[in-house]
Short mmCIF file of C-alpha atoms and ligand atoms in Angstrom, two decimals:
data_model
loop_
_atom_site.label_atom_id
_atom_site.label_comp_id
_atom_site.label_asym_id
_atom_site.label_seq_id
_atom_site.Cartn_x
_atom_site.Cartn_y
_atom_site.Cartn_z
CA UNK A 1 -0.09 -0.01 -0.07
CA UNK A 2 1.38 3.27 -0.87
CA UNK A 3 -0.18 5.58 1.77
CA UNK A 4 -0.21 3.82 5.14
CA UNK A 5 1.56 3.41 8.47
CA UNK A 6 4.58 1.20 8.37
CA UNK A 7 4.87 0.16 12.02
CA UNK A 8 2.50 -0.45 15.00
CA UNK A 9 4.33 1.85 17.30
CA UNK A 10 4.01 4.43 14.54
CA UNK A 11 0.29 4.20 14.55
CA UNK A 12 0.09 4.52 18.44
CA UNK A 13 2.43 7.47 18.54
CA UNK A 14 0.56 9.19 15.70
CA UNK A 15 -2.84 8.62 17.44
CA UNK A 16 -1.33 9.77 20.74
CA UNK A 17 -0.16 12.81 19.15
CA UNK A 18 -3.52 13.44 17.70
CA UNK A 19 -5.13 13.14 21.11
CA UNK A 20 -2.55 14.84 23.27
CA UNK A 21 -2.98 18.44 22.44
CA UNK A 22 -3.99 21.76 23.98
CA UNK A 23 -6.92 19.90 25.53
CA UNK A 24 -4.67 17.78 27.65
CA UNK A 25 -2.10 20.30 28.59
CA UNK A 26 -4.11 23.37 29.10
CA UNK A 27 -7.76 22.62 29.53
CA UNK A 28 -7.52 19.27 31.62
CA UNK A 29 -5.51 20.78 34.52
CA UNK A 30 -7.79 23.81 35.28
CA UNK A 31 -11.04 21.91 34.70
CA UNK A 32 -9.72 19.30 37.18
CA UNK A 33 -8.79 21.90 39.70
CA UNK A 34 -12.17 23.48 39.60
CA UNK A 35 -14.27 20.49 39.59
CA UNK A 36 -13.39 18.37 42.67
CA UNK A 37 -9.88 17.40 41.93
CA UNK A 38 -9.33 13.62 42.36
CA UNK A 39 -13.10 13.07 42.19
CA UNK A 40 -13.21 14.53 38.77
CA UNK A 41 -10.15 12.44 37.67
CA UNK A 42 -11.97 9.28 38.74
CA UNK A 43 -14.98 10.47 36.70
CA UNK A 44 -12.79 11.31 33.71
CA UNK A 45 -11.14 7.81 33.87
CA UNK A 46 -14.48 6.19 34.08
CA UNK A 47 -16.05 8.07 31.14
CA UNK A 48 -12.85 7.53 29.12
CA UNK A 49 -13.30 3.73 29.66
CA UNK A 50 -17.06 3.54 29.31
CA UNK A 51 -17.55 5.76 26.46
CA UNK A 52 -14.05 6.95 25.16
CA UNK A 53 -12.72 3.53 24.50
CA UNK A 54 -15.47 2.07 22.59
CA UNK A 55 -15.84 5.36 20.45
CA UNK A 56 -11.94 5.26 19.86
CA UNK A 57 -12.11 1.54 18.82
CA UNK A 58 -15.22 2.24 16.62
CA UNK A 59 -13.58 4.89 14.64
CA UNK A 60 -10.31 2.95 14.28
CA UNK A 61 -12.43 -0.10 12.95
CA UNK A 62 -14.40 1.93 10.56
CA UNK A 63 -11.32 3.06 9.01
CA UNK A 64 -9.37 -0.16 9.23
CA UNK A 65 -12.20 -2.26 7.97
CA UNK A 66 -12.75 -0.13 5.03
CA UNK A 67 -9.17 0.92 4.23
CA UNK A 68 -10.67 4.47 3.55
CA UNK A 69 -10.59 7.87 5.11
CA UNK A 70 -13.73 9.56 6.56
CA UNK A 71 -15.06 10.23 3.03
CA UNK A 72 -15.02 6.56 1.64
CA UNK A 73 -15.35 4.61 4.80
CA UNK A 74 -19.11 5.22 5.39
CA UNK A 75 -19.94 4.46 1.86
CA UNK A 76 -17.67 1.41 1.61
CA UNK A 77 -18.98 -0.17 4.70
CA UNK A 78 -22.64 0.57 4.35
CA UNK A 79 -22.67 -0.07 0.64
CA UNK A 80 -25.06 2.83 0.26
CA UNK A 81 -24.57 6.75 0.14
CA UNK A 82 -27.06 7.16 2.89
CA UNK A 83 -24.33 7.69 5.57
CA UNK A 84 -22.29 10.14 3.53
CA UNK A 85 -23.57 13.10 5.53
CA UNK A 86 -21.56 11.93 8.40
CA UNK A 87 -18.33 12.30 6.50
CA UNK A 88 -19.34 15.69 5.34
CA UNK A 89 -20.07 16.63 8.95
CA UNK A 90 -16.65 15.31 9.78
CA UNK A 91 -15.16 17.74 7.21
CA UNK A 92 -17.09 20.68 8.53
CA UNK A 93 -16.07 19.71 12.17
CA UNK A 94 -12.33 19.70 11.51
CA UNK A 95 -12.64 22.85 9.54
CA UNK A 96 -14.40 24.51 12.47
CA UNK A 97 -11.97 23.16 15.01
CA UNK A 98 -8.97 24.33 12.87
CA UNK A 99 -10.28 27.70 12.28
CA UNK A 100 -9.52 28.42 16.07
CA UNK A 101 -6.97 25.74 16.96
CA UNK A 102 -4.34 27.11 14.53
CA UNK A 103 -4.90 30.71 16.10
CA UNK A 104 -4.11 29.17 19.69
CA UNK A 105 -1.23 27.09 18.07
CA UNK A 106 0.04 30.29 16.72
CA UNK A 107 0.03 31.89 20.27
CA UNK A 108 2.09 28.94 21.43
CA UNK A 109 4.74 29.53 18.74
CA UNK A 110 4.83 33.25 19.36
CA UNK A 111 5.19 32.76 23.04
CA UNK A 112 7.85 30.25 22.49
CA UNK A 113 9.84 32.56 20.51
CA UNK A 114 9.28 35.34 22.89
CA UNK A 115 10.45 32.90 25.88
CA UNK A 116 13.43 31.87 23.97
CA UNK A 117 14.58 35.44 23.35
CA UNK A 118 13.91 36.28 27.02
CA UNK A 119 11.32 38.88 26.32
CA UNK A 120 9.45 38.21 29.55
CA UNK A 121 12.47 39.14 31.79
CA UNK A 122 11.30 41.41 34.59
CA UNK A 123 7.54 41.29 33.63
CA UNK A 124 5.26 40.58 36.65
CA UNK A 125 1.77 39.23 36.24
CA UNK A 126 0.29 42.63 35.47
CA UNK A 127 2.82 43.40 32.85
CA UNK A 128 2.21 39.94 31.28
CA UNK A 129 -1.50 40.42 31.31
CA UNK A 130 -0.96 43.91 29.34
CA UNK A 131 1.18 42.00 27.06
CA UNK A 132 -1.16 39.24 26.35
CA UNK A 133 -4.08 41.77 25.95
CA UNK A 134 -1.93 43.77 23.51
CA UNK A 135 -1.17 40.67 21.58
CA UNK A 136 -4.68 39.63 21.38
CA UNK A 137 -5.36 43.05 19.46
CA UNK A 138 -2.68 42.62 16.84
CA UNK A 139 -4.50 40.91 14.16
CA UNK A 140 -1.75 40.70 11.69
CA UNK A 141 0.76 39.35 14.03
CA UNK A 142 -1.67 36.52 15.21
CA UNK A 143 -2.30 35.82 11.44
CA UNK A 144 1.33 35.43 10.73
CA UNK A 145 1.76 32.97 13.55
CA UNK A 146 -1.45 31.05 12.60
CA UNK A 147 -0.03 30.75 9.09
CA UNK A 148 3.25 29.50 10.40
CA UNK A 149 1.40 26.61 12.19
CA UNK A 150 -0.46 26.00 8.88
CA UNK A 151 2.61 25.82 6.67
CA UNK A 152 4.48 23.64 9.21
CA UNK A 153 1.58 21.15 9.36
CA UNK A 154 1.18 21.15 5.61
CA UNK A 155 4.93 20.45 5.07
CA UNK A 156 4.54 17.25 7.08
CA UNK A 157 1.43 16.23 5.19
CA UNK A 158 3.18 16.88 1.87
CA UNK A 159 4.76 13.63 2.30
CA UNK A 160 3.03 10.18 2.45
CA UNK A 161 1.79 9.07 5.76
CA UNK A 162 4.77 6.74 6.58
CA UNK A 163 7.33 9.49 5.67
CA UNK A 164 5.61 12.42 7.01
CA UNK A 165 3.14 11.91 9.94
CA UNK A 166 4.72 8.70 11.13
CA UNK A 167 8.28 9.66 11.10
CA UNK A 168 7.51 12.84 12.72
CA UNK A 169 5.38 11.44 15.54
CA UNK A 170 8.26 9.10 16.34
CA UNK A 171 10.57 11.82 16.91
CA UNK A 172 8.04 14.41 18.51
CA UNK A 173 6.34 12.12 20.90
CA UNK A 174 9.25 11.07 22.80
CA UNK A 175 10.35 14.65 22.84
CA UNK A 176 7.09 15.66 24.41
CA UNK A 177 7.57 13.00 27.00
CA UNK A 178 11.14 14.18 27.79
CA UNK A 179 10.13 17.85 28.31
CA UNK A 180 7.03 16.80 30.50
CA UNK A 181 9.32 14.65 32.62
CA UNK A 182 12.03 17.33 32.89
CA UNK A 183 9.49 19.92 33.76
CA UNK A 184 7.50 17.74 36.27
CA UNK A 185 10.68 16.80 38.15
CA UNK A 186 11.64 20.65 38.19
CA UNK A 187 8.25 21.59 39.60
CA UNK A 188 7.90 18.89 42.13
CA UNK A 189 10.95 20.01 44.14
CA UNK A 190 9.63 23.46 44.47
CA UNK A 191 8.91 24.70 48.04
CA UNK A 192 5.15 24.86 48.53
CA UNK A 193 4.43 22.83 45.48
CA UNK A 194 2.45 20.16 47.58
CA UNK A 195 -0.39 22.75 47.87
CA UNK A 196 -0.76 22.59 44.13
CA UNK A 197 -0.65 18.80 44.17
CA UNK A 198 -3.45 18.86 46.70
CA UNK A 199 -5.48 21.30 44.70
CA UNK A 200 -5.15 18.77 41.62
CA UNK A 201 -5.68 15.54 43.43
CA UNK A 202 -7.48 15.84 46.75
CA UNK A 203 -10.97 14.47 45.92
CA UNK A 204 -14.02 16.57 46.79
CA UNK A 205 -16.94 14.49 46.02
CA UNK A 206 -19.26 17.26 47.18
CA UNK A 207 -18.48 19.02 43.96
CA UNK A 208 -19.63 16.24 41.75
CA UNK A 209 -23.12 17.18 40.20
CA UNK A 210 -24.75 16.19 37.01
CA UNK A 211 -23.29 19.07 35.32
CA UNK A 212 -19.62 18.08 36.42
CA UNK A 213 -20.16 14.35 35.19
CA UNK A 214 -21.18 15.78 31.80
CA UNK A 215 -18.10 17.98 31.76
CA UNK A 216 -15.98 14.95 32.44
CA UNK A 217 -17.56 13.14 29.47
CA UNK A 218 -17.05 16.28 27.09
CA UNK A 219 -13.42 16.56 28.27
CA UNK A 220 -12.91 12.91 27.63
CA UNK A 221 -14.19 13.28 23.99
CA UNK A 222 -12.30 16.29 23.27
CA UNK A 223 -8.97 15.00 24.65
CA UNK A 224 -9.47 11.58 22.89
CA UNK A 225 -10.12 13.33 19.43
CA UNK A 226 -13.24 11.39 18.84
CA UNK A 227 -16.21 12.43 16.64
CA UNK A 228 -14.52 14.15 13.84
CA UNK A 229 -13.18 11.37 11.67
CA UNK A 230 -9.52 11.83 12.58
CA UNK A 231 -9.30 8.40 14.12
CA UNK A 232 -11.19 6.85 11.07
CA UNK A 233 -8.54 8.47 8.84
CA UNK A 234 -5.82 6.92 10.87
CA UNK A 235 -7.47 3.68 11.03
CA UNK A 236 -7.52 3.57 7.38
CA UNK A 237 -3.75 3.67 7.28
CA UNK A 238 -3.30 0.92 9.94
CA UNK A 239 -1.41 -2.29 9.04
CA UNK A 240 -3.94 -5.11 8.85
CA UNK A 241 -2.51 -6.97 11.67
CA UNK A 242 -2.74 -4.08 14.17
CA UNK A 243 -4.63 -4.90 17.32
CA UNK A 244 -7.31 -2.14 17.50
CA UNK A 245 -8.46 -2.81 21.11
CA UNK A 246 -4.88 -2.83 22.41
CA UNK A 247 -3.99 0.34 20.47
CA UNK A 248 -7.00 2.30 21.64
CA UNK A 249 -6.32 1.23 25.34
CA UNK A 250 -2.75 2.23 25.13
CA UNK A 251 -3.71 5.47 23.65
CA UNK A 252 -6.15 6.37 26.27
CA UNK A 253 -3.59 5.52 28.97
CA UNK A 254 -0.91 7.66 27.37
CA UNK A 255 -3.29 10.66 27.23
CA UNK A 256 -4.18 10.15 30.84
CA UNK A 257 -0.51 10.17 31.83
CA UNK A 258 0.20 13.29 29.85
CA UNK A 259 -2.71 15.05 31.33
CA UNK A 260 -1.88 14.26 34.75
CA UNK A 261 1.74 15.14 34.28
CA UNK A 262 0.61 18.59 32.84
CA UNK A 263 -1.43 19.17 36.04
CA UNK A 264 1.49 18.23 38.19
CA UNK A 265 3.62 20.73 36.25
CA UNK A 266 1.16 23.64 36.31
CA UNK A 267 -0.20 23.75 39.85
CA UNK A 268 2.82 23.12 42.11
CA UNK A 269 4.33 26.19 40.26
CA UNK A 270 1.29 28.35 40.52
CA UNK A 271 0.83 27.67 44.22
CA UNK A 272 4.57 27.68 45.20
CA UNK A 273 4.75 31.33 44.10
CA UNK A 274 1.51 32.33 45.62
CA UNK A 275 -0.53 32.79 42.48
CA UNK A 276 -4.05 31.80 42.20
CA UNK A 277 -5.09 29.16 39.48
CA UNK A 278 -6.98 30.90 36.57
CA UNK A 279 -9.37 29.73 34.08
CA UNK A 280 -8.60 29.57 30.41
CA UNK A 281 -6.01 31.36 28.32
CA UNK A 282 -4.95 33.46 31.32
CA UNK A 283 -3.32 30.51 33.05
CA UNK A 284 -1.15 29.51 30.32
CA UNK A 285 -0.38 32.85 28.61
CA UNK A 286 -0.18 35.06 31.73
CA UNK A 287 0.11 33.10 35.15
CA UNK A 288 2.64 30.58 34.04
CA UNK A 289 5.13 32.92 32.36
CA UNK A 290 4.93 35.16 35.37
CA UNK A 291 5.47 32.08 37.56
CA UNK A 292 8.48 31.02 35.62
CA UNK A 293 10.15 34.45 36.04
CA UNK A 294 10.52 33.52 39.68
CA UNK A 295 12.10 30.14 39.08
CA UNK A 296 15.57 28.92 38.29
CA UNK A 297 16.62 29.37 34.68
CA UNK A 298 13.42 31.23 33.59
CA UNK A 299 14.30 31.29 29.98
CA UNK A 300 14.99 27.57 29.69
CA UNK A 301 11.83 26.77 31.67
CA UNK A 302 9.53 28.86 29.89
CA UNK A 303 10.90 28.06 26.42
CA UNK A 304 10.54 24.32 27.37
CA UNK A 305 7.11 24.89 28.40
CA UNK A 306 5.95 26.58 25.27
CA UNK A 307 7.95 24.19 23.22
CA UNK A 308 5.72 21.48 24.76
CA UNK A 309 2.57 23.21 23.95
CA UNK A 310 3.86 23.62 20.32
CA UNK A 311 4.63 19.89 19.85
CA UNK A 312 1.29 18.92 21.39
CA UNK A 313 -0.68 21.36 19.23
CA UNK A 314 1.18 20.40 16.00
CA UNK A 315 0.59 16.70 16.28
CA UNK A 316 -3.04 17.37 16.88
CA UNK A 317 -3.28 19.74 13.84
CA UNK A 318 -1.60 17.25 11.61
CA UNK A 319 -4.22 14.64 12.37
CA UNK A 320 -7.07 17.06 11.72
CA UNK A 321 -5.69 18.59 8.56
CA UNK A 322 -5.10 14.95 7.31
CA UNK A 323 -8.79 14.35 7.54
CA UNK A 324 -9.38 17.38 5.13
CA UNK A 325 -6.44 16.33 2.73
CA UNK A 326 -7.49 12.68 2.60
CA UNK A 327 -11.17 13.73 2.10
CA UNK A 328 -10.35 15.78 -0.90
CA UNK A 329 -8.24 13.16 -2.56
CA UNK A 330 -10.74 10.47 -2.14
CA UNK A 331 -13.74 12.62 -3.00
CA UNK A 332 -12.17 13.69 -6.32
CA UNK A 333 -10.72 10.32 -7.15
CA UNK A 334 -13.50 9.29 -9.56
CA UNK A 335 -14.04 12.66 -11.17
CA UNK A 336 -12.45 14.26 -14.16
CA UNK A 337 -9.99 16.14 -12.02
CA UNK A 338 -8.70 13.95 -9.35
CA UNK A 339 -6.63 15.77 -6.81
CA UNK A 340 -3.22 14.17 -5.85
CA UNK A 341 -1.74 14.48 -2.34
CA UNK A 342 0.07 17.65 -3.12
CA UNK A 343 -2.59 19.44 -4.81
CA UNK A 344 -4.98 18.49 -2.01
CA UNK A 345 -2.44 19.80 0.64
CA UNK A 346 -2.40 23.14 -1.35
CA UNK A 347 -6.05 23.57 -1.53
CA UNK A 348 -6.65 22.57 2.19
CA UNK A 349 -3.82 24.98 3.20
CA UNK A 350 -5.50 27.96 1.39
CA UNK A 351 -8.88 27.10 2.69
CA UNK A 352 -7.43 27.08 6.34
CA UNK A 353 -5.40 30.37 5.86
CA UNK A 354 -8.61 31.94 4.90
CA UNK A 355 -10.62 30.63 7.73
CA UNK A 356 -7.99 31.66 10.23
CA UNK A 357 -7.81 35.13 8.89
CA UNK A 358 -11.49 35.46 9.19
CA UNK A 359 -11.48 34.01 12.68
CA UNK A 360 -8.69 36.33 13.97
CA UNK A 361 -10.37 39.45 12.34
CA UNK A 362 -13.50 38.68 14.03
CA UNK A 363 -11.85 38.06 17.32
CA UNK A 364 -10.00 41.31 17.28
CA UNK A 365 -12.98 43.36 16.41
CA UNK A 366 -11.71 44.22 12.87
CA UNK A 367 -14.82 42.66 11.29
CA UNK A 368 -17.80 42.62 13.64
CA UNK A 369 -20.14 41.47 10.86
CA UNK A 370 -18.42 38.03 11.22
CA UNK A 371 -20.44 36.75 14.09
CA UNK A 372 -22.47 33.81 14.64
CA UNK A 373 -25.20 33.71 17.50
CA UNK A 374 -23.89 36.90 19.06
CA UNK A 375 -20.27 35.47 19.35
CA UNK A 376 -17.10 36.10 17.30
CA UNK A 377 -16.18 33.30 14.99
CA UNK A 378 -13.51 31.99 17.33
CA UNK A 379 -15.95 31.43 20.15
CA UNK A 380 -18.79 30.39 18.07
CA UNK A 381 -16.66 27.69 16.16
CA UNK A 382 -15.44 26.46 19.60
CA UNK A 383 -18.92 26.21 21.04
CA UNK A 384 -20.56 24.73 17.96
CA UNK A 385 -17.81 21.93 17.80
CA UNK A 386 -18.05 21.05 21.40
CA UNK A 387 -21.81 21.12 21.70
CA UNK A 388 -23.03 19.93 18.33
CA UNK A 389 -20.60 18.70 15.81
CA UNK A 390 -18.48 16.31 17.87
CA UNK A 391 -21.36 14.76 19.86
CA UNK A 392 -23.29 14.19 16.79
CA UNK A 393 -20.30 12.69 14.81
CA UNK A 394 -19.44 10.35 17.65
CA UNK A 395 -23.30 9.49 18.05
CA UNK A 396 -23.62 8.91 14.18
CA UNK A 397 -20.44 6.74 14.17
CA UNK A 398 -21.66 4.66 17.13
CA UNK A 399 -25.11 3.94 15.75
CA UNK A 400 -23.82 3.15 12.29
CA UNK A 401 -21.62 0.36 13.60
CA UNK A 402 -23.95 -0.63 16.25
CA UNK A 403 -27.09 -0.82 14.11
CA UNK A 404 -26.23 -0.68 10.37
CA UNK A 405 -22.95 -2.09 9.44
CA UNK A 406 -23.75 -5.60 8.07
CA UNK A 407 -22.80 -7.95 10.91
CA UNK A 408 -20.66 -10.10 8.69
CA UNK A 409 -18.01 -7.39 8.39
CA UNK A 410 -17.47 -7.68 12.18
CA UNK A 411 -17.48 -11.43 12.36
CA UNK A 412 -13.81 -11.89 11.48
CA UNK A 413 -12.79 -9.08 13.76
CA UNK A 414 -11.76 -9.74 17.38
CA UNK A 415 -13.57 -6.86 18.95
CA UNK A 416 -17.18 -8.06 17.78
CA UNK A 417 -18.07 -8.92 21.31
CA UNK A 418 -21.56 -8.78 22.76
CA UNK A 419 -20.53 -6.17 25.23
CA UNK A 420 -19.02 -3.99 22.71
CA UNK A 421 -22.08 -4.03 20.47
CA UNK A 422 -24.29 -3.30 23.52
CA UNK A 423 -22.25 -0.36 24.38
CA UNK A 424 -22.25 1.13 20.83
CA UNK A 425 -25.96 0.48 20.40
CA UNK A 426 -27.22 1.75 23.58
CA UNK A 427 -24.89 3.02 26.26
CA UNK A 428 -22.96 5.47 24.06
CA UNK A 429 -25.96 6.95 22.24
CA UNK A 430 -27.97 7.48 25.49
CA UNK A 431 -24.96 8.94 27.08
CA UNK A 432 -24.46 11.40 24.15
CA UNK A 433 -28.05 12.25 23.94
CA UNK A 434 -27.92 13.32 27.66
CA UNK A 435 -24.83 15.53 27.09
CA UNK A 436 -26.50 17.00 24.01
CA UNK A 437 -29.81 17.89 25.57
CA UNK A 438 -27.97 19.24 28.59
CA UNK A 439 -25.73 21.49 26.68
CA UNK A 440 -28.86 22.83 24.73
CA UNK A 441 -30.40 23.38 28.20
CA UNK A 442 -33.21 21.04 27.49
CA UNK A 443 -32.67 18.99 30.64
N1 LIG B 501 -7.62 16.04 21.30
C1 LIG B 501 -7.08 17.30 20.94
C2 LIG B 501 -6.61 18.03 22.33
O1 LIG B 501 -6.76 17.50 23.27
C3 LIG B 501 -7.90 18.23 20.15
C4 LIG B 501 -8.87 17.59 19.28
C5 LIG B 501 -10.43 17.49 19.47
C6 LIG B 501 -8.66 16.78 18.16
N2 LIG B 501 -10.86 16.75 18.47
C7 LIG B 501 -9.90 16.41 17.71
C8 LIG B 501 -7.39 16.49 17.52
C9 LIG B 501 -9.96 15.69 16.57
C10 LIG B 501 -7.58 15.78 16.47
C11 LIG B 501 -8.62 15.32 15.93
O2 LIG B 501 -6.18 19.09 22.16
#
């Protein structure tokens, strides 16, 4: 096969790279801290096993059994075009995610460059806050950095999967682990760091409400990259003898380890220097750089941290952009003008550059007419993906395999257990329906 992964470890590292991203390193720590620490972590793990694992396996299998990406997989397995809308929704979902994800990836690159050139020296939290606010107003600068992310991602996708994505994942993922471990050791020895670990881990079961359970489920889906066809696409490149269940479980464990390590880096540092944990971008782009200024070797530490964010972000953008690239190749294959991989990378890059320019302009207030539901494009894309597109994508994929894929396709496969089918048919759809209705405030 021309375009496929060449090793099992390559598949695992690429899949883990897709999953480990801004979600694990940035969103996970503050969500856990706010919602009952250890108690929330238990919920997150339970959700990842009951809902996450079957959904990850399901996407991998849809790809692996069809040998196609999101576009062709549904058609090939169902034998009809009736499920094609799911693949179009996947395409729309990754486009929506990437229209803001590259903006934030750009922030990470900009902050890494600033950290490496020691620009934060002498700045306190107030100054850093002003610095971040000023940066958020500079549309051109943000666009330039988002485009850097797009071009870097495109240059990896330019190559076939085994030469581009696989080779890079084999370098970047070990690098990510090295930086994480270096930083975690650095932080754990800080005086007063234990308060941070307590904030992260001490279980407070009184905070567990139905809202918090739903939040755990939502975070689990987001960090595992399910519901947008990225894992279907990677599944399509798997070697035939890849064990889907094992790979999925290993991927989930890796994501959990990275997320916990990220929390163990962030909170000891924040508490050791008397800062208070913030929610959202403030924590990463204001509080942490301020904290790092107090530490031993601030330049090295802050550069390492933002390098970590960049690596995590890029391996995720690679998997999402690959959904689009593969989609265009497959969708045009039987037309008069089939796109080859290189053409497709160029077309997708141009679309994404345009989407990110619009997202930045609407965010910085340069184009107020660009708003959806009263929010700028950046926020509305984020909300729409989390609340609508990802849940429906995951639900559709579960119903598809649970009820519609001809059973014969499953019989040769080791995962066709009764429990797995029951989960895909009933438990996952009911769980997702509950999150969905809740997010629309219907229940
Ligand atoms: N899992 C990624 C993160 O934690 C983000 C993400 C969400 C994603 N959905 C995805 C990545 C689909 C790739 C494909 O940051």
